[in-house]
PDB file of C-alpha atoms in Angstrom:
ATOM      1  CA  UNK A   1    -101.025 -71.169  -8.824  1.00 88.00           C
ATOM      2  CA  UNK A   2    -100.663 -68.014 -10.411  1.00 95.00           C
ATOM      3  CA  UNK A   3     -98.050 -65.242  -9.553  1.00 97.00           C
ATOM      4  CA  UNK A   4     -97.808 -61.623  -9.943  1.00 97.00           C
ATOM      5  CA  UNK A   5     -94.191 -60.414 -11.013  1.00 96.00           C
ATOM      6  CA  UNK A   6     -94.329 -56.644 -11.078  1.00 94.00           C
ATOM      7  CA  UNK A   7     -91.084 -56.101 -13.710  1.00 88.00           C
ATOM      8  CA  UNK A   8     -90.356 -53.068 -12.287  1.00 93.00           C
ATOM      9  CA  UNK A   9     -86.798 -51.948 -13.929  1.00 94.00           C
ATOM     10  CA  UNK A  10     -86.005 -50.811 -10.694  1.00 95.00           C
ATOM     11  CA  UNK A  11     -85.541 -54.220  -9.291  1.00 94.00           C
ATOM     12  CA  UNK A  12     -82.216 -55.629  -9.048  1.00 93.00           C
ATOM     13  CA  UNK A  13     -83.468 -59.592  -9.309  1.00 95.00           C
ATOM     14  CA  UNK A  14     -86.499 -59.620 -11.643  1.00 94.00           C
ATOM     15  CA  UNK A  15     -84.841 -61.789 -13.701  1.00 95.00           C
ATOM     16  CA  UNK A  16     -84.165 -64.353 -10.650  1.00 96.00           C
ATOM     17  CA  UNK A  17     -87.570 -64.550  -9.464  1.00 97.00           C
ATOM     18  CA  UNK A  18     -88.613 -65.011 -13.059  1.00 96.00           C
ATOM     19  CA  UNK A  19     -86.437 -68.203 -13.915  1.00 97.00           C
ATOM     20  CA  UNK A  20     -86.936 -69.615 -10.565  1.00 97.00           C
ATOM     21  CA  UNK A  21     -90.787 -69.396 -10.996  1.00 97.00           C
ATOM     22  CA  UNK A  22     -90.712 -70.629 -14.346  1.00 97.00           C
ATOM     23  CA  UNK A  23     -88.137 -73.696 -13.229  1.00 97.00           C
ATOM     24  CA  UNK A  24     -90.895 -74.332 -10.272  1.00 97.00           C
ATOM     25  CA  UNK A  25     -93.468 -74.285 -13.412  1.00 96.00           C
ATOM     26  CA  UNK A  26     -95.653 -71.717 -11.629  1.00 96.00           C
ATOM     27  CA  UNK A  27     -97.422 -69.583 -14.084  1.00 95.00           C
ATOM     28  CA  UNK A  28     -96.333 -66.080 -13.815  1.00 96.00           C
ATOM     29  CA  UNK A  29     -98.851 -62.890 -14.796  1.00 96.00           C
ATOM     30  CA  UNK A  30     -96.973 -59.442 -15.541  1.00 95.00           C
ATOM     31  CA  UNK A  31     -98.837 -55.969 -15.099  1.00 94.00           C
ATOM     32  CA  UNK A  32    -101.758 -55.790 -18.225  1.00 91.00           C
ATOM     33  CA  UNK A  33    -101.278 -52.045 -18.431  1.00 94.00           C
ATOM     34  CA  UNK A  34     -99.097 -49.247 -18.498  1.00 95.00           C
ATOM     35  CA  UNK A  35     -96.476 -47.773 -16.587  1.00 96.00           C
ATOM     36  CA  UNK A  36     -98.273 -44.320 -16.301  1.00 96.00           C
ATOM     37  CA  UNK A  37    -101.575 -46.439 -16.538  1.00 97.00           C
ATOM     38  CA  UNK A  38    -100.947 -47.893 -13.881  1.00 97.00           C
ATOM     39  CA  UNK A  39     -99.408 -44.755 -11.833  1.00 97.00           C
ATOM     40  CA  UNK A  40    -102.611 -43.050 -12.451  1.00 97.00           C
ATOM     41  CA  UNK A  41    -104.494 -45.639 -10.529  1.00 97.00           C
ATOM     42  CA  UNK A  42    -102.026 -46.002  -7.947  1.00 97.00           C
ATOM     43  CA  UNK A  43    -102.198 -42.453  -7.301  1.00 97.00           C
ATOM     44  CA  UNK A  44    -106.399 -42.275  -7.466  1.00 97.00           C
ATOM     45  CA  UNK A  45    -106.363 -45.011  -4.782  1.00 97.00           C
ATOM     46  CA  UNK A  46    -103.415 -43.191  -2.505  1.00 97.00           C
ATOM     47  CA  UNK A  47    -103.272 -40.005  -3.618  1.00 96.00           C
ATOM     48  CA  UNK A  48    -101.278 -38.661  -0.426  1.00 96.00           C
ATOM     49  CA  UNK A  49     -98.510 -41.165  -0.254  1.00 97.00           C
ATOM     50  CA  UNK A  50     -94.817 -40.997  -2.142  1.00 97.00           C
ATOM     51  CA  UNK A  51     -94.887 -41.391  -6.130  1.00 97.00           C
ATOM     52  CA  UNK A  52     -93.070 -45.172  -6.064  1.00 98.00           C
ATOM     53  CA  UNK A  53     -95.480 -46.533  -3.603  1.00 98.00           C
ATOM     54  CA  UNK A  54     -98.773 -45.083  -5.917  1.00 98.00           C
ATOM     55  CA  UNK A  55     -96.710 -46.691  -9.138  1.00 98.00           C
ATOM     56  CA  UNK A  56     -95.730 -50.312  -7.081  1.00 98.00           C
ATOM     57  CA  UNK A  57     -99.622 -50.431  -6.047  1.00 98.00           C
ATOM     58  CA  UNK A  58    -101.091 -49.411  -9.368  1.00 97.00           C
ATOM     59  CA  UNK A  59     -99.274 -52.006 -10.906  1.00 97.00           C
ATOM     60  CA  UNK A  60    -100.546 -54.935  -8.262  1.00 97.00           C
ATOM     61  CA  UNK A  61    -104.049 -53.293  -9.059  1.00 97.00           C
ATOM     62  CA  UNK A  62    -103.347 -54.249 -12.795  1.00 96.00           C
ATOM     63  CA  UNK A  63    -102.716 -58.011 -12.748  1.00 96.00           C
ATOM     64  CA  UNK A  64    -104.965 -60.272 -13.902  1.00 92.00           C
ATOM     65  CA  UNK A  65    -106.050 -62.765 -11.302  1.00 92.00           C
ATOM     66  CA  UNK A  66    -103.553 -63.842  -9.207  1.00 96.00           C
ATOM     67  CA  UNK A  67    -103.032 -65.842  -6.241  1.00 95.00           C
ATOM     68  CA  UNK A  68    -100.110 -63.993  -4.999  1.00 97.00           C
ATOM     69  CA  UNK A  69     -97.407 -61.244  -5.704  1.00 98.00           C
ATOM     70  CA  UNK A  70     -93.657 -60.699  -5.287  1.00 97.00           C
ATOM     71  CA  UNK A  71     -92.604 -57.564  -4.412  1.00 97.00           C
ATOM     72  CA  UNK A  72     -89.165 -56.758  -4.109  1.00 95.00           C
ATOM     73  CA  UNK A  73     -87.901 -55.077  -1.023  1.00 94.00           C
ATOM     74  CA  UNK A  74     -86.910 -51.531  -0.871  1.00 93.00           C
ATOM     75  CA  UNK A  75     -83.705 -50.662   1.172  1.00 93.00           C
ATOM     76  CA  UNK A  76     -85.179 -48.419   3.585  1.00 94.00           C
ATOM     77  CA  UNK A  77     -84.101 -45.434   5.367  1.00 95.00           C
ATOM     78  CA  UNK A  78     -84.720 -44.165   8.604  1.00 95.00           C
ATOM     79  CA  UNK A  79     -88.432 -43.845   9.477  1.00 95.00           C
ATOM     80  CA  UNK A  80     -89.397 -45.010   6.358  1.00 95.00           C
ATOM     81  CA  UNK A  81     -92.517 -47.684   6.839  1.00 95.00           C
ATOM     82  CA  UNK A  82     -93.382 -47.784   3.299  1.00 96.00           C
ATOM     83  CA  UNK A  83     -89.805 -49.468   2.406  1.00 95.00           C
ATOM     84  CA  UNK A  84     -90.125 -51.807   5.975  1.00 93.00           C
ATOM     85  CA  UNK A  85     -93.213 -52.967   5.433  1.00 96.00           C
ATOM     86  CA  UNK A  86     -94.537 -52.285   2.296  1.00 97.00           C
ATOM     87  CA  UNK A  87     -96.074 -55.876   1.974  1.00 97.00           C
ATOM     88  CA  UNK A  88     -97.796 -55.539   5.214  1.00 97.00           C
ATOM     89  CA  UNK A  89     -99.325 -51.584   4.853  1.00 97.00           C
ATOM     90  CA  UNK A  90    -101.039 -52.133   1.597  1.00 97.00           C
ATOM     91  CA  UNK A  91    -103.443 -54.784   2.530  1.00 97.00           C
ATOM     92  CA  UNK A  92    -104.216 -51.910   5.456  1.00 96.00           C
ATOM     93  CA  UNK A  93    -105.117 -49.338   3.469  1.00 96.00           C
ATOM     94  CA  UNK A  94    -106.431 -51.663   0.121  1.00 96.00           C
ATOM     95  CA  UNK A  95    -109.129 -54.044   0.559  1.00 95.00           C
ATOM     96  CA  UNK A  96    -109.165 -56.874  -1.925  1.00 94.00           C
ATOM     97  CA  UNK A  97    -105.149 -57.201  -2.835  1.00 96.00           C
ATOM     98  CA  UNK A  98    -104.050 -60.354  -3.505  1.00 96.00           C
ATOM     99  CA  UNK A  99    -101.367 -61.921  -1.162  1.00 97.00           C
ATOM    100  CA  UNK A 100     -98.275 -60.065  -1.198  1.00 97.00           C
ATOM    101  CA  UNK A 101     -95.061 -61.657  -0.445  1.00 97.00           C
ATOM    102  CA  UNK A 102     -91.877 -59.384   0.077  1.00 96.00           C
ATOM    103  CA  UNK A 103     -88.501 -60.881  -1.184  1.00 96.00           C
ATOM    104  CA  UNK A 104     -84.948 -59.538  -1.317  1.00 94.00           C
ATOM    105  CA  UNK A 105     -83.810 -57.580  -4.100  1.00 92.00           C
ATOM    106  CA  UNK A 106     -80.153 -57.368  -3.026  1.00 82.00           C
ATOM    107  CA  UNK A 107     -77.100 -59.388  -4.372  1.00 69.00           C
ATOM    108  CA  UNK A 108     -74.914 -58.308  -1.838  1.00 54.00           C
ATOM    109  CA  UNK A 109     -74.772 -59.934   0.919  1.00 52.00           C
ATOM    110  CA  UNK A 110     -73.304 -57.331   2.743  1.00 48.00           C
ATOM    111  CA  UNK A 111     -76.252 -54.675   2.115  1.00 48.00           C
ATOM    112  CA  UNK A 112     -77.772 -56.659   5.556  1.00 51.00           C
ATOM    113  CA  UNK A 113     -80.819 -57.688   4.030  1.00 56.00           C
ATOM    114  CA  UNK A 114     -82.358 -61.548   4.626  1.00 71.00           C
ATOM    115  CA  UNK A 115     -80.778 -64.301   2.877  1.00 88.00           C
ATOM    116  CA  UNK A 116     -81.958 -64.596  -0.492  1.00 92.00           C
ATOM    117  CA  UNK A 117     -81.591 -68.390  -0.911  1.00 93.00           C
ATOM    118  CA  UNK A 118     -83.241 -69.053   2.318  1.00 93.00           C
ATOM    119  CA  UNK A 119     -86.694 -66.709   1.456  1.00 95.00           C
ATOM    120  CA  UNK A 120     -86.556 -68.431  -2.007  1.00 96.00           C
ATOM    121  CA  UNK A 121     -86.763 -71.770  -0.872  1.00 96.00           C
ATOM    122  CA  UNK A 122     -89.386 -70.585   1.632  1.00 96.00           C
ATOM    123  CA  UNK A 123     -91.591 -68.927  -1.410  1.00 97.00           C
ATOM    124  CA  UNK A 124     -90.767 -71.712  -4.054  1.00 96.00           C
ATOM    125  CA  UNK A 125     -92.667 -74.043  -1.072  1.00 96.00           C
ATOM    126  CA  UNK A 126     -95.431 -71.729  -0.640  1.00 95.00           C
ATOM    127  CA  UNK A 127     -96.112 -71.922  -4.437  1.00 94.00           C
ATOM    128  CA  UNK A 128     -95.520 -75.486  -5.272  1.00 93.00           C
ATOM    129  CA  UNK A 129     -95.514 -77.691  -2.591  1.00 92.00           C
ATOM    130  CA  UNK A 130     -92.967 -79.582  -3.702  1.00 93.00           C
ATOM    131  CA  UNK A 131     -89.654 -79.680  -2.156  1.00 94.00           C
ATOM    132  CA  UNK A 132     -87.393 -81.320  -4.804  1.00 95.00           C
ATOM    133  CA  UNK A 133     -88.448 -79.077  -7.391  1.00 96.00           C
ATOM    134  CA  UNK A 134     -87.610 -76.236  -4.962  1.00 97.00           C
ATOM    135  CA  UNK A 135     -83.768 -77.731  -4.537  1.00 96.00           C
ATOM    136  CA  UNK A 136     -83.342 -78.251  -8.161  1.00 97.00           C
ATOM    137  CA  UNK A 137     -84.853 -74.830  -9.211  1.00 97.00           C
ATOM    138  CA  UNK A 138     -82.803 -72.970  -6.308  1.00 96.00           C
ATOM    139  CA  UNK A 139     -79.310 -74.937  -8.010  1.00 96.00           C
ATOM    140  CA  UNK A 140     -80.698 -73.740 -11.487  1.00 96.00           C
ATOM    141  CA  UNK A 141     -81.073 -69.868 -10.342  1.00 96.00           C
ATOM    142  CA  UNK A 142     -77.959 -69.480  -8.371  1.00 94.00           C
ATOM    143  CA  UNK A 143     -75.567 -67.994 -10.965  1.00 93.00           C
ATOM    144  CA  UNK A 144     -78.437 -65.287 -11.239  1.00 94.00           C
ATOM    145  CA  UNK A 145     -78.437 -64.357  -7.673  1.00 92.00           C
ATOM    146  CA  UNK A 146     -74.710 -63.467  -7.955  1.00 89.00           C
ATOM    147  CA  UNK A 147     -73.959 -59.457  -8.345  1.00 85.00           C
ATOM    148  CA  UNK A 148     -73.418 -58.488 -12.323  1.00 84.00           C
ATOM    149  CA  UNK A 149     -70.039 -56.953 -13.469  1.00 85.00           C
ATOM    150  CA  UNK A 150     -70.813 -53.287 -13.974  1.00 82.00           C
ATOM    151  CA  UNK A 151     -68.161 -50.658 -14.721  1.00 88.00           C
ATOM    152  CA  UNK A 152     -68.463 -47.499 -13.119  1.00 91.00           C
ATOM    153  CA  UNK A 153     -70.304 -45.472 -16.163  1.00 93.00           C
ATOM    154  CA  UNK A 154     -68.633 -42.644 -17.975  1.00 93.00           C
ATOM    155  CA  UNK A 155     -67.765 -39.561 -16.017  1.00 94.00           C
ATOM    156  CA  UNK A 156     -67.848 -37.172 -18.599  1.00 91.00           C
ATOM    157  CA  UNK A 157     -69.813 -36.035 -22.100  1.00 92.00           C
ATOM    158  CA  UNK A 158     -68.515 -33.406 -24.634  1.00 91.00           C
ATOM    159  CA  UNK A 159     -69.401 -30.127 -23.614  1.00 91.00           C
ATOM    160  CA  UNK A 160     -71.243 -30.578 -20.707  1.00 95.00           C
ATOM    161  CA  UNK A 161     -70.382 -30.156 -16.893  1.00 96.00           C
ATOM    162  CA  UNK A 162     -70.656 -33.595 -15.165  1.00 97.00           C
ATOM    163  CA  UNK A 163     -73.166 -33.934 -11.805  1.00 98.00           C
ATOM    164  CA  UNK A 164     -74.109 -36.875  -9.692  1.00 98.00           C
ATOM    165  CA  UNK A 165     -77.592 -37.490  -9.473  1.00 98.00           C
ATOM    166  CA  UNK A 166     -78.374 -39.381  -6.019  1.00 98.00           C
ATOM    167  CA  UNK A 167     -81.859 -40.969  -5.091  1.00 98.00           C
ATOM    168  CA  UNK A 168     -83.623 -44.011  -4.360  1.00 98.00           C
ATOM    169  CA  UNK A 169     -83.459 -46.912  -7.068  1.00 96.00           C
ATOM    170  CA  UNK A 170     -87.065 -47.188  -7.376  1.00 97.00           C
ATOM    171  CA  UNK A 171     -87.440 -43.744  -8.615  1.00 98.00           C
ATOM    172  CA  UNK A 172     -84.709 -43.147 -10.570  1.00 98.00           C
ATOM    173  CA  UNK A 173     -84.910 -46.203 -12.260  1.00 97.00           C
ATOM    174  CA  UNK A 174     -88.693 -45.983 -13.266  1.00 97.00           C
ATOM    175  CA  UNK A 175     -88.224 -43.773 -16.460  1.00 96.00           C
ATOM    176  CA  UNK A 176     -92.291 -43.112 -15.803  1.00 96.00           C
ATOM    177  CA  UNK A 177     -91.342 -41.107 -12.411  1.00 97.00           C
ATOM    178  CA  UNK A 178     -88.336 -39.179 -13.003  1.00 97.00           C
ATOM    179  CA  UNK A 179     -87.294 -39.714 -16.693  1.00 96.00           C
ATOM    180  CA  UNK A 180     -87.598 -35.852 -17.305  1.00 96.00           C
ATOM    181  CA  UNK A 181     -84.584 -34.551 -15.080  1.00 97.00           C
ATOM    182  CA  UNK A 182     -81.862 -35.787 -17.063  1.00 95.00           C
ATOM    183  CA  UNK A 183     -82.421 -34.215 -20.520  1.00 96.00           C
ATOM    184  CA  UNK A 184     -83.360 -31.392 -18.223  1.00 97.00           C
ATOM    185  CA  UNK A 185     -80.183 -31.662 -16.622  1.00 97.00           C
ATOM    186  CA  UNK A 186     -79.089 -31.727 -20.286  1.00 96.00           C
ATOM    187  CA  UNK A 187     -80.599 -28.768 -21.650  1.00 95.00           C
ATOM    188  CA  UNK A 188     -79.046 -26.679 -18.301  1.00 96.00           C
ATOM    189  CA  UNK A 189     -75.559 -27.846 -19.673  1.00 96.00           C
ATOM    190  CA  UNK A 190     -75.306 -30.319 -17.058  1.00 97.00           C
ATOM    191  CA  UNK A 191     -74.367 -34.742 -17.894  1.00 97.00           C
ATOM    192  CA  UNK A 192     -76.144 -36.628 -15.249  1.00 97.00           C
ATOM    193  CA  UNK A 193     -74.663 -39.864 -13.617  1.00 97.00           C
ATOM    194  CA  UNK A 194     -76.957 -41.552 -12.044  1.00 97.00           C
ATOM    195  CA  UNK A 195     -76.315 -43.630  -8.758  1.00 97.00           C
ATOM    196  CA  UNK A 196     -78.960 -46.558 -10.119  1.00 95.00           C
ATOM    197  CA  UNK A 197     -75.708 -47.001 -12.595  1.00 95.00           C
ATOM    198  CA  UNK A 198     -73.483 -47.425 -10.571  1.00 95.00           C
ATOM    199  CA  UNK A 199     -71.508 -50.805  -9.258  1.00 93.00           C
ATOM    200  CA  UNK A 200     -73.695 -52.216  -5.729  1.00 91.00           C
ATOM    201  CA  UNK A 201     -70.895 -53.741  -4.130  1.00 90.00           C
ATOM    202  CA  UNK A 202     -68.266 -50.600  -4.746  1.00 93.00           C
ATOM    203  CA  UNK A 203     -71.094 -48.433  -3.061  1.00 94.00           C
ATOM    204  CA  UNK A 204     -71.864 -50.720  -0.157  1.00 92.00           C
ATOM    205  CA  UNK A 205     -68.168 -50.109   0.301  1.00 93.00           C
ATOM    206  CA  UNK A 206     -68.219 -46.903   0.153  1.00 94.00           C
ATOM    207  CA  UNK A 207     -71.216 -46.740   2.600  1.00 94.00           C
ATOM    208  CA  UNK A 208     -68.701 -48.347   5.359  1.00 92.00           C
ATOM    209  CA  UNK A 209     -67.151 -44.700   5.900  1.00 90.00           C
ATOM    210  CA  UNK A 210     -70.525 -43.579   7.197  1.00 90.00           C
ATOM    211  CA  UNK A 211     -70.178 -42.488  10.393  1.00 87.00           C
ATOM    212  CA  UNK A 212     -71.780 -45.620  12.715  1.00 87.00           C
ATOM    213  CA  UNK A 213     -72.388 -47.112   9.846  1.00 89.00           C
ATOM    214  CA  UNK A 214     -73.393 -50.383  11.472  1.00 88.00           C
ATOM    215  CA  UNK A 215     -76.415 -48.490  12.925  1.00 91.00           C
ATOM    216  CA  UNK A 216     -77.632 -46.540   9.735  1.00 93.00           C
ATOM    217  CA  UNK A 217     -80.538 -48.617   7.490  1.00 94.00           C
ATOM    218  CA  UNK A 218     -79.314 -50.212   4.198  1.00 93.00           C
ATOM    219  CA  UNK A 219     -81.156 -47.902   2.526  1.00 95.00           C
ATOM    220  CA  UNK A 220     -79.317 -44.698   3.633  1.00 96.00           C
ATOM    221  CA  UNK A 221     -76.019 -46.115   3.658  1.00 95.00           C
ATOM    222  CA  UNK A 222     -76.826 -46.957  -0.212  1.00 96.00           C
ATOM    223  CA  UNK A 223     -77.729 -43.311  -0.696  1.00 97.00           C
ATOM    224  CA  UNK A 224     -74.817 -41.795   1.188  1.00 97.00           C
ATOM    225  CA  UNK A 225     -72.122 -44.422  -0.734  1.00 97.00           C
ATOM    226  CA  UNK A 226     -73.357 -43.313  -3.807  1.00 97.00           C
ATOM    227  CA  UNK A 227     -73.089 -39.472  -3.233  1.00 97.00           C
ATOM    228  CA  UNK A 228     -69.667 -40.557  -1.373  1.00 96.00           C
ATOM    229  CA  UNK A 229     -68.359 -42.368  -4.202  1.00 97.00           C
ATOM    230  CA  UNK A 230     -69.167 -39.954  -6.872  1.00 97.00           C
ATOM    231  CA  UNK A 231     -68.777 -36.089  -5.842  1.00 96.00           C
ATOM    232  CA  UNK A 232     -65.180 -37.955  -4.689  1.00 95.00           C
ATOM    233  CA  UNK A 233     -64.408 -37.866  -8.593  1.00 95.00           C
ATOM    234  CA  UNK A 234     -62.772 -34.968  -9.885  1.00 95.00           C
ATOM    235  CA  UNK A 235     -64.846 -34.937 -12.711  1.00 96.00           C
ATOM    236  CA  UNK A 236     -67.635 -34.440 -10.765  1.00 97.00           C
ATOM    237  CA  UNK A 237     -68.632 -30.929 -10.150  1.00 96.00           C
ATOM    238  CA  UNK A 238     -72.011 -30.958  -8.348  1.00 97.00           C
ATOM    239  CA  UNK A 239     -74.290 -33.300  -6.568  1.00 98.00           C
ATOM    240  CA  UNK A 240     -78.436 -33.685  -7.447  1.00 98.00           C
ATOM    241  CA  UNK A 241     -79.894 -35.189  -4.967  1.00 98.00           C
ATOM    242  CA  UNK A 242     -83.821 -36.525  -5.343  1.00 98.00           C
ATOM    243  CA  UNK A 243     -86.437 -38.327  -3.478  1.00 98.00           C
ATOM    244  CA  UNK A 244     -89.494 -38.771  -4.393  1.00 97.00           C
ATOM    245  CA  UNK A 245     -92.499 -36.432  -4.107  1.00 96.00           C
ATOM    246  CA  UNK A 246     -94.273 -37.234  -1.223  1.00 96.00           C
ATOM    247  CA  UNK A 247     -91.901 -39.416   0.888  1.00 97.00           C
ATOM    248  CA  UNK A 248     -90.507 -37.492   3.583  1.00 97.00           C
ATOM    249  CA  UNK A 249     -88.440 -39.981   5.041  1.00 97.00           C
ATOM    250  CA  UNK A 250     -85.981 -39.941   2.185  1.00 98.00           C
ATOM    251  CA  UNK A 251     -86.052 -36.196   1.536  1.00 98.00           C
ATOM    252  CA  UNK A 252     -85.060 -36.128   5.627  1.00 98.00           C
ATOM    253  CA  UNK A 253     -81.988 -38.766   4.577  1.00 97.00           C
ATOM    254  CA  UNK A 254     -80.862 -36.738   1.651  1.00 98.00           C
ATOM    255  CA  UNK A 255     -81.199 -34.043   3.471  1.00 97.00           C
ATOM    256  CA  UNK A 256     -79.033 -35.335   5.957  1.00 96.00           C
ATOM    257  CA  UNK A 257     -76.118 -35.965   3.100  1.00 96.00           C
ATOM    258  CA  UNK A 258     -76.633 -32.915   1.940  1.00 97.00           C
ATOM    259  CA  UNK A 259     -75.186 -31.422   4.867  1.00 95.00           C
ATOM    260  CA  UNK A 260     -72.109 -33.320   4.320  1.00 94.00           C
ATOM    261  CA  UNK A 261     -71.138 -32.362   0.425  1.00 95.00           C
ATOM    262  CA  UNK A 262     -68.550 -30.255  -0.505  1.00 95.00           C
ATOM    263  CA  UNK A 263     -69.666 -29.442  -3.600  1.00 96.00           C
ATOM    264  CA  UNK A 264     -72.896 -27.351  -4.828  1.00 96.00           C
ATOM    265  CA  UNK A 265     -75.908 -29.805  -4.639  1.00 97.00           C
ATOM    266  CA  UNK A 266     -79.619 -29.154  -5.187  1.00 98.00           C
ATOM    267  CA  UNK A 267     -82.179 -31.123  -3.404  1.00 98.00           C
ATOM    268  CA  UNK A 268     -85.557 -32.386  -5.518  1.00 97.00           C
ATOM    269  CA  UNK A 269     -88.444 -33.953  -4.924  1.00 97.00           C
ATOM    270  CA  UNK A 270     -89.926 -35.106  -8.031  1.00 96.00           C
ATOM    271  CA  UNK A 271     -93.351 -35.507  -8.838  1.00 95.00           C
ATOM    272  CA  UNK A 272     -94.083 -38.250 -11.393  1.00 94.00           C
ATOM    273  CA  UNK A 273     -93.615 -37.349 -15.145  1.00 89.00           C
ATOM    274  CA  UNK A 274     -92.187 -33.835 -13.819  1.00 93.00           C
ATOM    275  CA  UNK A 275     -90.101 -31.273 -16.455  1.00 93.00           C
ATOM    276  CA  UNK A 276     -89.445 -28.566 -15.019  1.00 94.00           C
ATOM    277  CA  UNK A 277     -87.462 -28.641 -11.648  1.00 95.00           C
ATOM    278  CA  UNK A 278     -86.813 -25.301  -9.634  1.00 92.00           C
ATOM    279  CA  UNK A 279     -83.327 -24.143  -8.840  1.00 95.00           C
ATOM    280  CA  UNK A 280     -81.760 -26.194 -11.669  1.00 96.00           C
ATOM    281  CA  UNK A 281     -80.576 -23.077 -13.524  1.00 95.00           C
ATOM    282  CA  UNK A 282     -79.159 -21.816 -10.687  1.00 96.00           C
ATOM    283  CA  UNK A 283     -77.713 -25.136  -9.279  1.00 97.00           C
ATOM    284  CA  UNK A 284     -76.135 -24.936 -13.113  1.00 96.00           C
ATOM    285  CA  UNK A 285     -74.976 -21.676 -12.613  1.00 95.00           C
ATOM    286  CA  UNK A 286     -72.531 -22.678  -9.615  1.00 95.00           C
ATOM    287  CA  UNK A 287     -71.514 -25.988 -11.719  1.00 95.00           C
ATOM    288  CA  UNK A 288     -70.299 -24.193 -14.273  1.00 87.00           C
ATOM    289  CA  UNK A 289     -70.018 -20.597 -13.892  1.00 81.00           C
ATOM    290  CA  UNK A 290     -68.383 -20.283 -17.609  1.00 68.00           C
ATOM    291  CA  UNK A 291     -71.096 -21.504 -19.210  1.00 62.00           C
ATOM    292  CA  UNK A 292     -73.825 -19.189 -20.892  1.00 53.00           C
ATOM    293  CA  UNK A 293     -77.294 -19.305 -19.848  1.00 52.00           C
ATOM    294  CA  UNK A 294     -79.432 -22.162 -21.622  1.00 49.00           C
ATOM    295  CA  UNK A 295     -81.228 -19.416 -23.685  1.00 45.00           C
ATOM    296  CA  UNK A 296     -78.449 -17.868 -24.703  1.00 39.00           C
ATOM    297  CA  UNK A 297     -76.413 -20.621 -26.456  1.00 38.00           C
ATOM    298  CA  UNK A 298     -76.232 -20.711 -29.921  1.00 36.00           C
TER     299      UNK A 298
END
């Protein structure tokens, strides 16, 4: 059998599904073009829907052959259909796609997603048929499943005022779709920390302050912990949040947080390869009032 892994840098366990495939002996296919490649068909085929669901389909579109393909679950916000069901909505609106199969992408097991031992033992069934292999594969991948030590990232750079940058992991992780706003951020005098960076489990936390917490989906209680954790640092001095274009049910969510900042923040929705973003010079200019324009530094 033949399986699609996607090897999207936005996904948290790519390199779990990878050796637990490989311990199974089931031959694994990776995209055969592009990032932007495959973005550009992704966004001929849906041309209407948000920039990470055009990139996550163009890259199924590019795989060679297979039987079947993982795709790692998005934590979803509310209304947001394409994160719930992302697996299911495809085939709908793309005949031909090869069986998709969602799986967690979550080491926490707090974030309230499904159990990621129990789907893997389901998949590594559905791909080899063989139940022993799936018990000693599963013992060989644990110490992957288990959350990486990451330190909070640096808070500060040499002559530049520091900014959280807030959005959904699989768009500010995918260098194709956003990788212009932070050396725009740079050239507006502004050091970016991005919440992709930033330690899982010490946002999760974080999320817990949410008001009804309990009731909010993982997905907007990973986007408010983030913003929480970070404009909470005194080195800190402004808050970017960003969605992606075309995916209104995260700009409503980071809308929503807006509304709860104290500090200046500027909303984005980012078109794929974008850089140039409106209001970021004047989003800077609140930052850091002492600074001189961008044009006007030596």
């Amino acid at each position: 059998m033949r399986v699609g892994l996607l090897n999207s840098p936005a996904s948290r366990l790519r390199a779990y599904w990878a050796a637990y495939l490989k311990e199974l002996d089931v031959q694994t296919v990776s995209p055969a073009l592009s990032d932007r490649e495959a973005l550009a068909l992704g966004q001929q085929s849906l041309p209407d829907e948000p920039t990470t669901v055009q990139l996550a389909l163009g890259r199924i579109l590019t795989l060679d052959a297979v039987d079947a393909v993982l795709i790692p679950q998005w934590p979803a916000v509310s209304g947001d259909a394409w994160s719930e069901a992302l697996t299911e909505l495809l085939p709908r609106r793309i005949s031909g796609l090869p069986t998709l199969i969602a799986v967690p992408d979550q080491h926490s097991p707090g974030s309230g997603g499904p159990d990621l031992e129990a789907v893997a033992a389901e998949v590594g069934l559905r791909v080899s048929h063989n139940g022993g292999a799936v018990r000693g594969a599963l013992a060989k991948v644990r110490p992957l499943a288990a959350e990486p030590r990451v330190s909070l990232p640096a808070l500060g750079r040499a002559g530049l005022a520091t900014v959280a940058v807030v959005g959904p992991r699989a768009l500010l992780a995918e260098d194709v779709l956003s990788g212009g706003l932070r050396p725009a951020l740079e050239a507006a005098g502004l050091y970016g920390v991005l919440s992709p960076d930033l330690p899982q489990g010490d946002v999760m936390r974080r999320a817990e302050r949410m008001e009804n917490a309990a009731k909010v989906p993982a997905g907007e209680r990973e986007l408010f912990g983030a913003a929480s954790l970070l404009s909470g640092k005194s080195a800190v001095r402004g808050v970017v949040l960003a969605a992606p274009a075309g995916d209104g049910a995260t700009a409503a969510a980071l809308d929503r947080i807006a509304a709860k900042m104290h500090l200046p923040t500027l909303r984005l929705d980012l078109q794929a390869q974008q850089t140039q973003f409106g209001g970021l010079e004047a989003f800077a200019a609140r930052v850091n009032p002492g600074a001189l324009p961008t044009q006007e530094t030596p």
